[in-house]
Structure formats: C-alpha cells, structure tokens
CSV table of C-alpha atoms in Angstrom, one decimal:
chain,number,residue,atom,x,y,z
A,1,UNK,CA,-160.8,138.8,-76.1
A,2,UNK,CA,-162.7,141.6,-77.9
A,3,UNK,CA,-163.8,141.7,-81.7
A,4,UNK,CA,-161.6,144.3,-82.0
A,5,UNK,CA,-158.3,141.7,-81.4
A,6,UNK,CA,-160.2,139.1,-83.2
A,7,UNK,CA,-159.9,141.5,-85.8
A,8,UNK,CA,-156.6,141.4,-86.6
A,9,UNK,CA,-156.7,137.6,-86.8
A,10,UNK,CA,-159.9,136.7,-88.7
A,11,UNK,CA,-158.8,137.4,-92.4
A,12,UNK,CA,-157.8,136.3,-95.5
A,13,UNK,CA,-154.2,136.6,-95.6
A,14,UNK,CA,-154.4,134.2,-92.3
A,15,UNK,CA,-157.2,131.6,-93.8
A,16,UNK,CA,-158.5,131.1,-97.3
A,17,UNK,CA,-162.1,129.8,-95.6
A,18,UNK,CA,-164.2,129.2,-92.1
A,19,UNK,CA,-166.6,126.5,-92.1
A,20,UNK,CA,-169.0,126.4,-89.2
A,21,UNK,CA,-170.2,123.0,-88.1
A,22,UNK,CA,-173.8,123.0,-86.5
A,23,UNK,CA,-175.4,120.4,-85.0
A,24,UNK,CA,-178.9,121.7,-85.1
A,25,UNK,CA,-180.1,124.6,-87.1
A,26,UNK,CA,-180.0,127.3,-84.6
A,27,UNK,CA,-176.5,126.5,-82.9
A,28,UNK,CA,-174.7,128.7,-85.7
A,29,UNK,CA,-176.4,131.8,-84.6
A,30,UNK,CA,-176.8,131.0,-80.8
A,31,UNK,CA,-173.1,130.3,-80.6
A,32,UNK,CA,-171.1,131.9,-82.5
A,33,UNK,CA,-172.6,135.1,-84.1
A,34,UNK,CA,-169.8,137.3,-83.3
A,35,UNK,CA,-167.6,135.2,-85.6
A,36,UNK,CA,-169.6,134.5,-87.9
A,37,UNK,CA,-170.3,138.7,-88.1
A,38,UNK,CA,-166.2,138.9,-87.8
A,39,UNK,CA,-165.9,136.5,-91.1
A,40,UNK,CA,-168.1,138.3,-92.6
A,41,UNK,CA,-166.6,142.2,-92.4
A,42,UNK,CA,-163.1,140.5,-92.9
A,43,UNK,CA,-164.3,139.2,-96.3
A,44,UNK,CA,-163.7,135.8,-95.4
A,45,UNK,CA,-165.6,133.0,-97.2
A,46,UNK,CA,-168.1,131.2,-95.2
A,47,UNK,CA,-169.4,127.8,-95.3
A,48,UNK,CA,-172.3,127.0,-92.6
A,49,UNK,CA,-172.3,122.9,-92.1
A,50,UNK,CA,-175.5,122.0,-90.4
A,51,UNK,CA,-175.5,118.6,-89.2
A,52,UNK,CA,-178.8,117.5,-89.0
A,53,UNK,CA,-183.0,119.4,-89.4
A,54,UNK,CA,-183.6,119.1,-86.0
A,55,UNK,CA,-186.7,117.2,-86.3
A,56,UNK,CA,-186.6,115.9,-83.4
A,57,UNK,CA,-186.5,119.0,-81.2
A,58,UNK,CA,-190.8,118.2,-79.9
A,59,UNK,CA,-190.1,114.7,-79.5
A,60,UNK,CA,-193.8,114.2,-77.5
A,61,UNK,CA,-195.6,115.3,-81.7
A,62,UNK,CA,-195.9,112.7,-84.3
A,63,UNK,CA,-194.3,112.1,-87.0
A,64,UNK,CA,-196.0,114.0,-89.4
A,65,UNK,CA,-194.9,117.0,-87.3
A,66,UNK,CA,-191.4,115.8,-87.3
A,67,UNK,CA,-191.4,115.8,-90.8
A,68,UNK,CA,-192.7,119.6,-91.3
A,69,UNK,CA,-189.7,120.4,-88.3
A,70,UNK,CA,-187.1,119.2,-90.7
A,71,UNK,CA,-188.6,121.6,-93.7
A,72,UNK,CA,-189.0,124.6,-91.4
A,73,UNK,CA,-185.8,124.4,-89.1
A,74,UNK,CA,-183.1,124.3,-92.0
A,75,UNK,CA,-185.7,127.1,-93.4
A,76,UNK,CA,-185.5,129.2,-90.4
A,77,UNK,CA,-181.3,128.6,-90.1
A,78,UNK,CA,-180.9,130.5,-93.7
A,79,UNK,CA,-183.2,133.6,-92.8
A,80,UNK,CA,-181.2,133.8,-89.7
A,81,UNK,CA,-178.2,134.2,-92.0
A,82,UNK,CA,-179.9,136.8,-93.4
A,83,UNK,CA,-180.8,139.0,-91.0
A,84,UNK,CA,-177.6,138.8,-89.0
A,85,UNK,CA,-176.4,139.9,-91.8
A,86,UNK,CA,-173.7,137.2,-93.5
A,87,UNK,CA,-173.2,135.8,-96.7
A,88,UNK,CA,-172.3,132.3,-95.8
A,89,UNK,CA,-173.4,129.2,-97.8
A,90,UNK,CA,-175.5,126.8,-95.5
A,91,UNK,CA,-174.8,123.2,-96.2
A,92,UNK,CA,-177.7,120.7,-94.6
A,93,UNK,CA,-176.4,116.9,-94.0
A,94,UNK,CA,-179.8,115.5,-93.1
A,95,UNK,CA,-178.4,113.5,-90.7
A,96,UNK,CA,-180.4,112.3,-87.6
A,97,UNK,CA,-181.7,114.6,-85.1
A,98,UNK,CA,-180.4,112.9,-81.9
A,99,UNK,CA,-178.3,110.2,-83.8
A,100,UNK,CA,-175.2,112.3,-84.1
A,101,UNK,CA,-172.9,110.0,-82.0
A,102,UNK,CA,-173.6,107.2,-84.6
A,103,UNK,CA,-173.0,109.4,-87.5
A,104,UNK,CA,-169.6,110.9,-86.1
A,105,UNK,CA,-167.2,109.1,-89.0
A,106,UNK,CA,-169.6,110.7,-91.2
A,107,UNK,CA,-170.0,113.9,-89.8
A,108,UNK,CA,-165.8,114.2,-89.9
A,109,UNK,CA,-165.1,112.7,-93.4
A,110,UNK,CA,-167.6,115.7,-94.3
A,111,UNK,CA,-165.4,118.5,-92.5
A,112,UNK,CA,-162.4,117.1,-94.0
A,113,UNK,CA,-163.9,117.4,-97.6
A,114,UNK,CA,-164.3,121.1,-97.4
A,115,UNK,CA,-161.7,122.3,-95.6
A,116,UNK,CA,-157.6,122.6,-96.1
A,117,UNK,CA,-154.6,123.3,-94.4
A,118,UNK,CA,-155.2,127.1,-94.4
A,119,UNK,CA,-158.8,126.8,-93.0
A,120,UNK,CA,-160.5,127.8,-89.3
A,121,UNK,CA,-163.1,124.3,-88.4
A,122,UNK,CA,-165.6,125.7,-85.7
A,123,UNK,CA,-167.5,123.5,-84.2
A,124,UNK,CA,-169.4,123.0,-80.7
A,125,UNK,CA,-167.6,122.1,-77.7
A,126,UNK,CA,-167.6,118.6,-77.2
A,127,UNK,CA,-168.2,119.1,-73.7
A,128,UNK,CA,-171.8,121.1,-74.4
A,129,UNK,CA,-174.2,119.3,-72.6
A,130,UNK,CA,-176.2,117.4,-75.7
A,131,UNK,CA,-175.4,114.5,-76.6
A,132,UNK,CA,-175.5,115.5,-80.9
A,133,UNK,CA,-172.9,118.4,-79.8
A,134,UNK,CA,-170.3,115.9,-78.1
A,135,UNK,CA,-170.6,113.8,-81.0
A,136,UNK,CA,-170.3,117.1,-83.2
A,137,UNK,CA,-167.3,118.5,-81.1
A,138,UNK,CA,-165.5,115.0,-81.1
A,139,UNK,CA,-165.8,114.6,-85.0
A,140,UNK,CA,-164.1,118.2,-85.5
A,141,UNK,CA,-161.4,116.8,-83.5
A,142,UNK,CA,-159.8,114.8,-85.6
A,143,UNK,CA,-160.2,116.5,-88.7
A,144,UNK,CA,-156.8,119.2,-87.9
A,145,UNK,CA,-154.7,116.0,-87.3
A,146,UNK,CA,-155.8,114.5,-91.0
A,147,UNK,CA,-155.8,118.1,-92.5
A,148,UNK,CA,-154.2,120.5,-90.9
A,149,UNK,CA,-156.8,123.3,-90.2
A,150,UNK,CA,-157.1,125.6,-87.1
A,151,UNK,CA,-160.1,124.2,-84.8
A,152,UNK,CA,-162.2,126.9,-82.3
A,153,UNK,CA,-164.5,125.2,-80.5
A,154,UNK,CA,-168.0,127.3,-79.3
A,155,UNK,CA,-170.1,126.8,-76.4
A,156,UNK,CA,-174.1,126.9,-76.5
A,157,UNK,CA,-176.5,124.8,-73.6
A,158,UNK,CA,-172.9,125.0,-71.6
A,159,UNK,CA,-173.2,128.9,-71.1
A,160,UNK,CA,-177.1,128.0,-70.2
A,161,UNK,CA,-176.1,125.5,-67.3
A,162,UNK,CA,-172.9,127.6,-66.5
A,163,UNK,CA,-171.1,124.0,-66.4
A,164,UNK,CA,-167.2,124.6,-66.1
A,165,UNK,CA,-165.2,122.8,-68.7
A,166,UNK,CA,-163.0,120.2,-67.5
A,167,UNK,CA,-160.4,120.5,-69.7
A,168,UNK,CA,-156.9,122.8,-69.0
A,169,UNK,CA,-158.5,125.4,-71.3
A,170,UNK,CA,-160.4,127.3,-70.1
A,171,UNK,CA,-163.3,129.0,-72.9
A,172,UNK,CA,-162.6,132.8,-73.4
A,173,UNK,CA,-165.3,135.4,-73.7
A,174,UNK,CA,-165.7,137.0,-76.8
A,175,UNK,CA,-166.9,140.6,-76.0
A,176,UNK,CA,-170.1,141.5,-78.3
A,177,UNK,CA,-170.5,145.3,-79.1
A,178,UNK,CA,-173.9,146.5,-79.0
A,179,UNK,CA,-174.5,146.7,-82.6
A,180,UNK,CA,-173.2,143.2,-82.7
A,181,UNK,CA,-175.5,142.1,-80.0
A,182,UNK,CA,-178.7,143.6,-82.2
A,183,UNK,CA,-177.9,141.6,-84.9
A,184,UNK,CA,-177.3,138.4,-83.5
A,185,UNK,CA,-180.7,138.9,-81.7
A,186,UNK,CA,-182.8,139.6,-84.9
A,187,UNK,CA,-181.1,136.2,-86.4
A,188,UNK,CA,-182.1,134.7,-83.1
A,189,UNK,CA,-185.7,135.6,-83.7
A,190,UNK,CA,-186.0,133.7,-86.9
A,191,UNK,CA,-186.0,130.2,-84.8
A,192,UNK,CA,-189.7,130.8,-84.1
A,193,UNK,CA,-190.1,127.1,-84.2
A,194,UNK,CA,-187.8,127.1,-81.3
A,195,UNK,CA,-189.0,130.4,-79.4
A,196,UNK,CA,-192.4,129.9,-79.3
A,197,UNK,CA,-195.1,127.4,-78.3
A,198,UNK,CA,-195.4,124.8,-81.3
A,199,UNK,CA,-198.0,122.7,-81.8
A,200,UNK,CA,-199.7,122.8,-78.3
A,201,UNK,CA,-195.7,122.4,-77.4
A,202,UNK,CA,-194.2,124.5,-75.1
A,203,UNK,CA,-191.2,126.3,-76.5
A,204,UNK,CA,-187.8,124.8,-76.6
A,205,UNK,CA,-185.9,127.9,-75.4
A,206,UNK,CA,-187.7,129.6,-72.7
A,207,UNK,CA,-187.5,133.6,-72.3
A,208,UNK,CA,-184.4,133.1,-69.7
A,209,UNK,CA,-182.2,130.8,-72.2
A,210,UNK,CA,-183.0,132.8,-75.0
A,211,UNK,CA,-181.3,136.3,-73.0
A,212,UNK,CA,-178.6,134.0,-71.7
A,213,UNK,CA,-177.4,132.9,-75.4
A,214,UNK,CA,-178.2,135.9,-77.3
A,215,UNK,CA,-176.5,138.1,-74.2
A,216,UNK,CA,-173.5,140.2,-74.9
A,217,UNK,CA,-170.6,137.5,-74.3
A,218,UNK,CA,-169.8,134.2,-76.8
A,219,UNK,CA,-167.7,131.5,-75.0
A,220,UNK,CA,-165.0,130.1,-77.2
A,221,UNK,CA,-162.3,127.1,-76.9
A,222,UNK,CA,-159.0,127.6,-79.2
C-alpha cells in the first residue's frame, strides 16, 4: 500500500471522522503518522483519543516525578500534532499508565461515544507487545460490532521486536514518502521526555528504536 492508494480511500465522502485511539502519548505519532498526515490533506476531521499520561513510563522515579510525567507527556503529544503538521483535536482520558487492561469497558464505551456508523476507529494492534496496547487494541474491537465503524489496527513495539502477528492477516506496509518521513520525525522529536535521559533515567527509546519507528514504513491491520 502506498499513500498514494490510501489516497483515494481516506476522505470525506467515505467517512464523516477518524478518531485515533492512543495508549500512551507518543503511540499516535510513532504509529500511525502517515494516516494521520493522509486525514489531514484529505480534510478529514480528526479526533486523537489518548488513553492514559504515561506517567508511568520511569517507573524506578518517585512519585513526585510521576506526577510532572503526566503534565509533560500529554504536553509533548499536542506539540507533536503540531509539528507534523495536523489539526486534530487530542482528547486525554487520564486513565492509568499500565492499568489499561482494567479500564478496557471504559476505554470502549469512550470510542463508542465519539464515533458512528460512517467513521474509521484506529487503534493499536492488540497483539503489540505491551500490555496497555492489548487492552487498547481489544477495547476497539468491539466497538464496530456495537456501532458500525471501520476499525485499522496500527503496530508500534511490534515493528521494534519484528514479532509476526498470529492472526490470518497479515499487517501491510504503508509506504512513507520522504517529505512524509521528515515530518513524522520532527513530531517524533517532541517526546523528549521519551528520547532523552530523564531524571538520571536512561531514555525510554534508545537511538536504534527511535530509527526503527520513525523509519520509512507504518505497519497496519485492516
């Protein structure tokens, strides 16, 4: 798939709204991009759902740390927007960082409150290697069957560990243009908290995850 085909599918006439679901903030721009730069030049509204602050990313720093994580993350996630370059709203749930699966009822009577029958769900696969993207992937699940939207699922720490899905379907890679891949890497740069040493921390991403997910391919499940 190119963004050239995508193209032709990602507009208006085809859906009246995308809403992105994101675990953490960071996942919308590490994982889907390309769409989100697609929805953006079709003129399709935008809604970015993120799930939870991710405070919990430097789980070794106290508390006090946590609680300046979950100010700064959902901070970082809207200048991110920015410089890629979209005009989506951002929508922060403040659920738990790392108590997703508890919270997946939650998460999916949320995503069925702001889509409709005409709208694309996005949302991690729930095969992505964390536990807060299963449970984010599994609560999209059911909300096409209650509401009859189209759900694309997108892959993140799964393109990292190369790990094959075990379902029939098998992702396709989304082809990013080199204009495309500039952008998405700017956005990427915002997550400083994430890309640099924090607090004595070392960085969550290192160098070598941060090429892989801001590389020129985005891995998607339709």
């Amino acid at each position: 798939m190119s963004l050239e085909s995508l193209r032709d599918w990602l507009h208006p006439e085809q859906f009246d709204r995308m809403v992105v679901l994101a675990p953490h903030p960071d996942d919308e721009i590490f994982g889907c991009s390309g769409l989100l730069l697609m929805a953006h030049e079709a003129g399709l509204p935008t809604e970015i759902v993120i799930a939870s602050n991710g405070e919990a990313c430097y789980p070794q720093l106290p508390d006090a740390t946590r609680a300046q994580l979950a100010q700064l993350r959902p901070a970082e996630s809207v200048v991110a927007g920015f410089a890629l370059g979209i005009q989506a709203r951002h929508v922060f749930l403040g659920l738990p960082d790392g108590g997703l699966p508890a919270c997946r009822g939650v998460l999916a009577q949320e995503l069925g409150s702001r889509v409709t029958g005409r709208s694309l769900l996005v949302s991690c696969d729930p095969r992505d290697d964390h536990p807060d993207h299963e449970a984010a992937g599994r609560a999209a699940k059911v909300v096409p069957g209650k509401h009859g939207c189209k759900l694309m699922f997108y892959r993140v720490w799964a393109r990292v560990h190369r790990r094959a899905t075990l379902s029939r379907e098998q992702p396709v890679s989304l082809a990013l243009d080199a204009v495309t891949v500039a952008r998405k890497q700017a956005a990427a740069r915002c997550f400083v908290t994430q890309i640099f040493p924090f607090e004595g921390a070392p960085p969550v991403i290192s160098e070598r995850v941060f090429e892989t997910l801001v590389g020129s391919a985005e891995e998607y499940l339709a």
